[in-house]
Short mmCIF file of C-alpha atoms in Angstrom, two decimals:
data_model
loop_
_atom_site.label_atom_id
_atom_site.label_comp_id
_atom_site.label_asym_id
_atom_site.label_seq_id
_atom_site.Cartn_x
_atom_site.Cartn_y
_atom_site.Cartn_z
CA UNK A 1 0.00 0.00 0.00
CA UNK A 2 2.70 2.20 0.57
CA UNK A 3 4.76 2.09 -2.77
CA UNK A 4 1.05 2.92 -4.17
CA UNK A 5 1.10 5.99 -2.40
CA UNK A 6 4.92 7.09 -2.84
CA UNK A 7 4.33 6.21 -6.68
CA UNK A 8 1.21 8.91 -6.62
CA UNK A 9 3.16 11.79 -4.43
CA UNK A 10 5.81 11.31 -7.01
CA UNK A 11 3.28 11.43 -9.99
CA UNK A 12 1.71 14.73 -8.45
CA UNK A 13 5.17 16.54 -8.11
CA UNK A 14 6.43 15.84 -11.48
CA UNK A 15 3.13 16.83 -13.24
CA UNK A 16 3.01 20.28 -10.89
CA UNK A 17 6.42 20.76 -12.54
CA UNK A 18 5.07 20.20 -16.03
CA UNK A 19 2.26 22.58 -14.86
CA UNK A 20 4.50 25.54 -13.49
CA UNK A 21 6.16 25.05 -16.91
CA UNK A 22 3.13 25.43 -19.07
CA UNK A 23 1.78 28.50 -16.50
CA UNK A 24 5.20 30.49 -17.00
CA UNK A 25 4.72 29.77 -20.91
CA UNK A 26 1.99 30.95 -21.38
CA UNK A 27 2.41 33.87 -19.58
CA UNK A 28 5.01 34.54 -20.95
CA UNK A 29 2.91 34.67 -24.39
CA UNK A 30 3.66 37.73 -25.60
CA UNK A 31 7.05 38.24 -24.39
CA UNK A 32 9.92 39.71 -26.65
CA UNK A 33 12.24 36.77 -27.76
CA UNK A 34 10.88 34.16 -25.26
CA UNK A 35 11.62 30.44 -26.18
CA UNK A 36 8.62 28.02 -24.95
CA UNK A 37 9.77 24.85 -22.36
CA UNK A 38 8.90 21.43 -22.18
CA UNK A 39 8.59 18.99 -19.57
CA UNK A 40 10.13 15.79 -20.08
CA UNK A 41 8.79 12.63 -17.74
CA UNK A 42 10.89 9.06 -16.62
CA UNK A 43 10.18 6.60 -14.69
CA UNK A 44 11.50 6.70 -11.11
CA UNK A 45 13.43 4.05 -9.35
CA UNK A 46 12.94 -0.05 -9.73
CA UNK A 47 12.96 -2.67 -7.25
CA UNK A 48 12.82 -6.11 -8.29
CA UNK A 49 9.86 -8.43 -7.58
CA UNK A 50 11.41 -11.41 -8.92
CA UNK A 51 14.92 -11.99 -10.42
CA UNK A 52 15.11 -13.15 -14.29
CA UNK A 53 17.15 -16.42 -14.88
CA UNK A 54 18.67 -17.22 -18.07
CA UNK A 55 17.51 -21.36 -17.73
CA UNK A 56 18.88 -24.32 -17.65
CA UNK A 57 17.48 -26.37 -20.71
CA UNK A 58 19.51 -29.65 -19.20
CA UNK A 59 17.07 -32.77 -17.80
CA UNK A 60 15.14 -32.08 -14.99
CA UNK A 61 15.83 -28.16 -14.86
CA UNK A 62 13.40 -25.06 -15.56
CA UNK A 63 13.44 -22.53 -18.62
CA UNK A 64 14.10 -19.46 -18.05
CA UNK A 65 12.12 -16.59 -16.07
CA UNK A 66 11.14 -12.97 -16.61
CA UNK A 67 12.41 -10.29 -14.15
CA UNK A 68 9.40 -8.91 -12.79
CA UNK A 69 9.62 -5.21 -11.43
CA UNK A 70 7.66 -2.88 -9.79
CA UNK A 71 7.98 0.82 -10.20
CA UNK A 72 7.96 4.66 -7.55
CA UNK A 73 6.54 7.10 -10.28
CA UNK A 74 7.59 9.08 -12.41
CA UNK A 75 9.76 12.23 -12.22
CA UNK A 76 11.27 15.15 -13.99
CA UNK A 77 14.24 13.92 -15.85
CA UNK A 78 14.31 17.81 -17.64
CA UNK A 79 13.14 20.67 -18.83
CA UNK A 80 14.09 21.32 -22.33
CA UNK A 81 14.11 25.10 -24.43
CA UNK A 82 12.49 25.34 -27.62
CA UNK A 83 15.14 27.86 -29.15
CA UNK A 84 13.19 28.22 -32.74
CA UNK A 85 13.12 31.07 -34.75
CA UNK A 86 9.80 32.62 -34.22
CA UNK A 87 7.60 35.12 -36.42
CA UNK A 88 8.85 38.97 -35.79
CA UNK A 89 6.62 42.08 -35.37
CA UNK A 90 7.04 45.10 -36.82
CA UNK A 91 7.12 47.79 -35.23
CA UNK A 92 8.83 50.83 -37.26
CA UNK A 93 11.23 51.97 -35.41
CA UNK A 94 14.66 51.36 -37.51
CA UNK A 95 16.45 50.24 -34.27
CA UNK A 96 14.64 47.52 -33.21
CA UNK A 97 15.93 44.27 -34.44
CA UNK A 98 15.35 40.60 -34.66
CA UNK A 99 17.66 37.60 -35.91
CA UNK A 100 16.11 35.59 -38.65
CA UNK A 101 18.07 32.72 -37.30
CA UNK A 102 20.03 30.95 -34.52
CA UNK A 103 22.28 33.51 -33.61
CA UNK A 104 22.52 35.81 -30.51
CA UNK A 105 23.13 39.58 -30.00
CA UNK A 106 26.07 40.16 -27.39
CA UNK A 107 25.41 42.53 -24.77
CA UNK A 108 26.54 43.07 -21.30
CA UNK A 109 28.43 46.12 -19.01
CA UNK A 110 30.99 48.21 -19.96
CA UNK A 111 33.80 45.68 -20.23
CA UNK A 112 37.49 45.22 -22.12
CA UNK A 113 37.96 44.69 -26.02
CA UNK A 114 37.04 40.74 -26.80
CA UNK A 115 40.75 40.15 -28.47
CA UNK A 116 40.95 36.30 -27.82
CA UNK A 117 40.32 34.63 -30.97
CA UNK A 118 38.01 31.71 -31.82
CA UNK A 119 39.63 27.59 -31.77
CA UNK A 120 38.49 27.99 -35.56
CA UNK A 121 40.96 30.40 -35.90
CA UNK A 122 38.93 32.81 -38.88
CA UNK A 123 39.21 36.43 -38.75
CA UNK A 124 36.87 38.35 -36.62
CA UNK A 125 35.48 35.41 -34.95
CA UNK A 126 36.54 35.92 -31.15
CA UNK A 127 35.54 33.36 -28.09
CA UNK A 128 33.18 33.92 -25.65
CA UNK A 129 33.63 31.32 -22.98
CA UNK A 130 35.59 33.85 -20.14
CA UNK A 131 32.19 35.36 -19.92
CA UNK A 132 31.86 39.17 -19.21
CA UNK A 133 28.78 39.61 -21.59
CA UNK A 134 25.19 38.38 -22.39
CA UNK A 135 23.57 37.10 -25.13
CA UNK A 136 20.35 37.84 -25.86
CA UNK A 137 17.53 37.54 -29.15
CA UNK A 138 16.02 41.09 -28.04
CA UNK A 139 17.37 43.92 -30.16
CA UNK A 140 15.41 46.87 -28.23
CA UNK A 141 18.20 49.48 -29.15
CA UNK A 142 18.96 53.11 -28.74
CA UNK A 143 22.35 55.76 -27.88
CA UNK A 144 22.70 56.57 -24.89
CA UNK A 145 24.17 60.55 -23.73
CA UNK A 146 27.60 58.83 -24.28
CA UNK A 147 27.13 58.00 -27.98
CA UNK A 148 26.57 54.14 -27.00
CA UNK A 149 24.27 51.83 -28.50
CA UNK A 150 22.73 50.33 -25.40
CA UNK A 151 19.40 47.97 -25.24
CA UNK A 152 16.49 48.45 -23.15
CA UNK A 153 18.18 47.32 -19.67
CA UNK A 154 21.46 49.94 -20.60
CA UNK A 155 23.62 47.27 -21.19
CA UNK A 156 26.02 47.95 -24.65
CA UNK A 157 25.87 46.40 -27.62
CA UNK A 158 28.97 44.66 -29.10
CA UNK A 159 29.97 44.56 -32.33
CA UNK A 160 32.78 45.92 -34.85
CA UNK A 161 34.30 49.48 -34.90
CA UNK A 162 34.97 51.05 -38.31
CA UNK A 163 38.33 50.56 -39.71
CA UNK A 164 39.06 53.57 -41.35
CA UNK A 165 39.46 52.14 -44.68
CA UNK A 166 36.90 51.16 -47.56
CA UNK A 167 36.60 48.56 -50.11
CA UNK A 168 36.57 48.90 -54.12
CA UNK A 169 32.53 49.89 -53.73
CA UNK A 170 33.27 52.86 -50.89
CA UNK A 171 31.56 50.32 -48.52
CA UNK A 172 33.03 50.84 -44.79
CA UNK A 173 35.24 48.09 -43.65
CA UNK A 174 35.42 46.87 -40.27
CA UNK A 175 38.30 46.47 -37.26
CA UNK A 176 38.28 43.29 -37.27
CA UNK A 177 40.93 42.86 -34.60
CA UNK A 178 38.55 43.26 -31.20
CA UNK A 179 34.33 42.82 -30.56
CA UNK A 180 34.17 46.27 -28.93
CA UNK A 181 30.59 48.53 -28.17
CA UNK A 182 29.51 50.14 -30.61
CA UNK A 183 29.66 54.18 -30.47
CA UNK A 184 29.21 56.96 -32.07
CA UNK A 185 32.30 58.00 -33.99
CA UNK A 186 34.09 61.02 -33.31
CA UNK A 187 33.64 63.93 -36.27
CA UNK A 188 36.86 65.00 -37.18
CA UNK A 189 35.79 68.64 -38.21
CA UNK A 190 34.81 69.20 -34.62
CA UNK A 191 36.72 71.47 -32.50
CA UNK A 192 35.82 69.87 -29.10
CA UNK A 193 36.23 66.33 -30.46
CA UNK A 194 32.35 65.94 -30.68
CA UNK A 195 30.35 63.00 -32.18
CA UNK A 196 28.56 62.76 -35.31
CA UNK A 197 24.76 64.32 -34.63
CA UNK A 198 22.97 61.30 -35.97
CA UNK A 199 19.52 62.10 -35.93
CA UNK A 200 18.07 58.43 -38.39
CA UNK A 201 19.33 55.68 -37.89
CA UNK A 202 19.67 52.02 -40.06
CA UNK A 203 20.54 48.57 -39.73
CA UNK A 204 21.67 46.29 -42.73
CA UNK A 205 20.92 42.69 -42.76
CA UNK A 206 24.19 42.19 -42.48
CA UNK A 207 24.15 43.88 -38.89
CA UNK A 208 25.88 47.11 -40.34
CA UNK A 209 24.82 50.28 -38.49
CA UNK A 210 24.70 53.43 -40.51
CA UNK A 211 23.81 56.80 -39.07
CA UNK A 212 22.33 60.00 -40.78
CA UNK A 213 23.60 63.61 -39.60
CA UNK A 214 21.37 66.61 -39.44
CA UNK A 215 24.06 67.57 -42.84
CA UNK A 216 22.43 64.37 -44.40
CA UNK A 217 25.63 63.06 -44.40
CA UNK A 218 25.75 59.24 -44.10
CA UNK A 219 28.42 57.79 -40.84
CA UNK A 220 28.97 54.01 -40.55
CA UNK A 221 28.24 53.77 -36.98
CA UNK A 222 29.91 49.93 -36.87
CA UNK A 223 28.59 46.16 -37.40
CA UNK A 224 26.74 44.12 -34.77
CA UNK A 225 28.46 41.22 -33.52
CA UNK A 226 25.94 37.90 -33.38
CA UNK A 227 26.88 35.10 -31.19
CA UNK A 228 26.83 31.20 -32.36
CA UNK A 229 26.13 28.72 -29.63
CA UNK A 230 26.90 25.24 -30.29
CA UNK A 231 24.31 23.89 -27.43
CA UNK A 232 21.93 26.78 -26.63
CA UNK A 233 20.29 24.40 -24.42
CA UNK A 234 23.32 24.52 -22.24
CA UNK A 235 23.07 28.71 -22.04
CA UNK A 236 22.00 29.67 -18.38
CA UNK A 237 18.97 31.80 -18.22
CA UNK A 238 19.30 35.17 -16.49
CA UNK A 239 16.55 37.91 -15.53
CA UNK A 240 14.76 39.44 -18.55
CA UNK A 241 15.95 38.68 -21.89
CA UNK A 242 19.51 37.08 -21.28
CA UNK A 243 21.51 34.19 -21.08
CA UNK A 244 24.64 33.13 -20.00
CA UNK A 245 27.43 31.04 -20.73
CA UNK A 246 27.10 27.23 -19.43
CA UNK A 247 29.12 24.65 -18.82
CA UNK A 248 27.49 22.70 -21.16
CA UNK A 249 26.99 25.34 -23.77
CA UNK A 250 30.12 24.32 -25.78
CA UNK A 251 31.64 26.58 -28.48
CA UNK A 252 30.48 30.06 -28.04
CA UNK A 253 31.42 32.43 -30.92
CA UNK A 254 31.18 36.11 -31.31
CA UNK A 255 31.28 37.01 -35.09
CA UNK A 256 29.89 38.91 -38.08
CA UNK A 257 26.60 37.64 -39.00
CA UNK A 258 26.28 34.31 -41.66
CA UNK A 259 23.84 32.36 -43.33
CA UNK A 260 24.24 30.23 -40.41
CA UNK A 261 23.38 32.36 -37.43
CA UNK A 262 20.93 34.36 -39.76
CA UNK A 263 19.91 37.77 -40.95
CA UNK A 264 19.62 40.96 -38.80
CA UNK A 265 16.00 42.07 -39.86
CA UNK A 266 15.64 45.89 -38.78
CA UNK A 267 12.42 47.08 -37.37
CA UNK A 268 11.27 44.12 -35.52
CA UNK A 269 11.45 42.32 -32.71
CA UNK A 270 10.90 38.65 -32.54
CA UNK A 271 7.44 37.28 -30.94
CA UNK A 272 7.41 34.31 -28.28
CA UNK A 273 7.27 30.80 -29.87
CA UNK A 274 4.66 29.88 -27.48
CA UNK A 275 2.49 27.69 -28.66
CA UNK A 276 -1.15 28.20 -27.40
CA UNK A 277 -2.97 25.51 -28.79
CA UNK A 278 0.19 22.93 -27.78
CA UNK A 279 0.34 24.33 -24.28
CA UNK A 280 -3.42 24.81 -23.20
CA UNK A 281 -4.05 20.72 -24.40
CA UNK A 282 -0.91 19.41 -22.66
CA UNK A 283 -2.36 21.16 -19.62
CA UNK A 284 -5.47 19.21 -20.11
CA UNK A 285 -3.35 15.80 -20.14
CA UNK A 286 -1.26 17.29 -17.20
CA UNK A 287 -5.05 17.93 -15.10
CA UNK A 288 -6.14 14.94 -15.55
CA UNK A 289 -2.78 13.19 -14.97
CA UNK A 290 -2.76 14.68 -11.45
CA UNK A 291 -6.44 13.93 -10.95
CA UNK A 292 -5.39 10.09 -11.52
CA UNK A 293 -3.08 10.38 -9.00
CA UNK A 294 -5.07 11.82 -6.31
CA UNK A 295 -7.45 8.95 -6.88
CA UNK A 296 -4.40 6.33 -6.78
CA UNK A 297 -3.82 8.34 -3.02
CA UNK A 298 -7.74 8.45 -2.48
CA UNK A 299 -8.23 4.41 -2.89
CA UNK A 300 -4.67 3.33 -0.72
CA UNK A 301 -6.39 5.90 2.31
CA UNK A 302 -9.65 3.87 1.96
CA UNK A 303 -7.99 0.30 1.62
CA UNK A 304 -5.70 1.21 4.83
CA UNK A 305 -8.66 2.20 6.61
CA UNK A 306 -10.24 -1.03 5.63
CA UNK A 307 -7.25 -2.86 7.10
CA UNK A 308 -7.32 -0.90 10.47
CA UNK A 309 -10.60 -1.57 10.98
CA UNK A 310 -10.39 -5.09 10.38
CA UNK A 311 -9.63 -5.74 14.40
CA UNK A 312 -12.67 -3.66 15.22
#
């Protein structure tokens, strides 16, 4: 009688689990950039009934026998992140931004150059594991006082300064040396060593950040860095919109954006990839699941009351 009831206690925690996991999704249903959870089940702990035996198919001996087992629930073996791309809404202003992919914006505090290159060893790729920023699929953007392109929470954006130097087209080329904040560049025609008044902004697919002046002159601001994750499962959540490096996150690289880590689509921001439909029908499954289970508690109560009152 008392497995049945350790097997039901375990059944009712693991299935409030999957239920705090469906509540927080689908409150979180209209989040910025939030990736939906799922809660994954196993069987708990075995003890054996009856050992299995091969046989002994000699005269006068047995065949063999079954192991025969007997079960304590089920638990929470994990809770998995659904880290798909989802749809993005506009909403017009030019430095908002959403990746059309994989990848991850790299923000964090005021902190030094990234200089340490990547283990694949290609130019402007630069590795992430030490820490010291965020990443984060939330491109809420604006310049602070200081000239810095910050997000919503103030932390600074990282990405490529401009070089200097230009290609065959005039296009702006990039310091590919060091993952740096982006700022505002210094005008050289300004006596005080001011900044470039940018008063419109734009951001390329390619993560390229261009700047108007009230001159209509156009400024290449810099490029925004994206971050590929090998295991974005193993990222850490953090408060709001961020994650952190994990232990089991495995190659983290900061680096111009690819086909691979995706497009930089300005003015939007990506939706949640909650799943309504999916989420309020496994909360059906997960009511009635825990309904069983009170019942399996309900019936052992009423058979060990049976049994007490047996030497009434």
């Amino acid at each position: 009688m008392v497995k049945s009831m350790n097997a039901a206690i375990a059944g009712l925690k693991a299935h409030q689990t999957r239920l705090d996991v469906l509540g927080n999704n689908i409150a979180n249903v209209n989040t910025w950039g939030y990736k939906s959870r799922t809660t994954n089940f196993q069987d708990s702990v075995y003890t054996n009934l009856k050992n299995g035996q091969s046989g002994n198919a000699t005269l006068g001996n047995l065949g063999g026998i079954n192991t025969s087992q007997l079960g304590y629930g089920s638990v929470v073996s994990s809770v998995s992140t659904n880290f798909g791309t989802s749809n993005g809404q506009y909403t017009g202003n030019d430095l908002d931004c959403m990746i059309d992919g994989p990848g991850f914006f790299i923000v964090g505090p005021f902190n030094e150059p990234f200089t340490t290159p990547a283990a694949s060893g290609n130019e402007g790729e630069f590795d992430l594991s030490r820490g010291g920023a965020y990443f984060s699929r939330v491109g809420i953007f604006s310049p602070d006082a200081n000239g810095y392109l910050v997000d919503d929470s103030g932390n600074y954006v990282y990405g490529f300064a401009p070089s200097g130097k230009v290609d065959e087209n005039g296009k702006a080329l990039m310091d590919l040396t060091q993952m740096v904040p982006i700022k505002i560049p210094i005008d050289p025609e300004s006596a005080n060593g001011e900044m470039y008044s940018i008063v419109s902004w734009r951001i390329g697919q390619d993560g390229t950040v261009v700047g108007t002046d009230e001159n209509n002159n156009v400024h290449t601001i810099g490029q925004i860095a994206i971050a590929n994750v090998e295991n974005p499962n193993g990222l850490n959540q953090k408060t709001g919109f961020y994650y952190e490096v994990g232990q089991n996150a495995g190659r983290c690289v900061g680096m111009r954006t690819t086909a691979a880590t995706g497009n930089i689509n300005s003015g939007f921001l990506e939706m949640s990839n909650t799943d309504l439909a999916f989420d309020f029908a496994a909360m059906i499954t997960t009511q009635r699941g825990y309904q069983a289970n009170t019942k399996i508690i309900t019936v052992t109560d009423e058979i060990l009351e049976q049994l007490v009152n047996m030497k009434r």
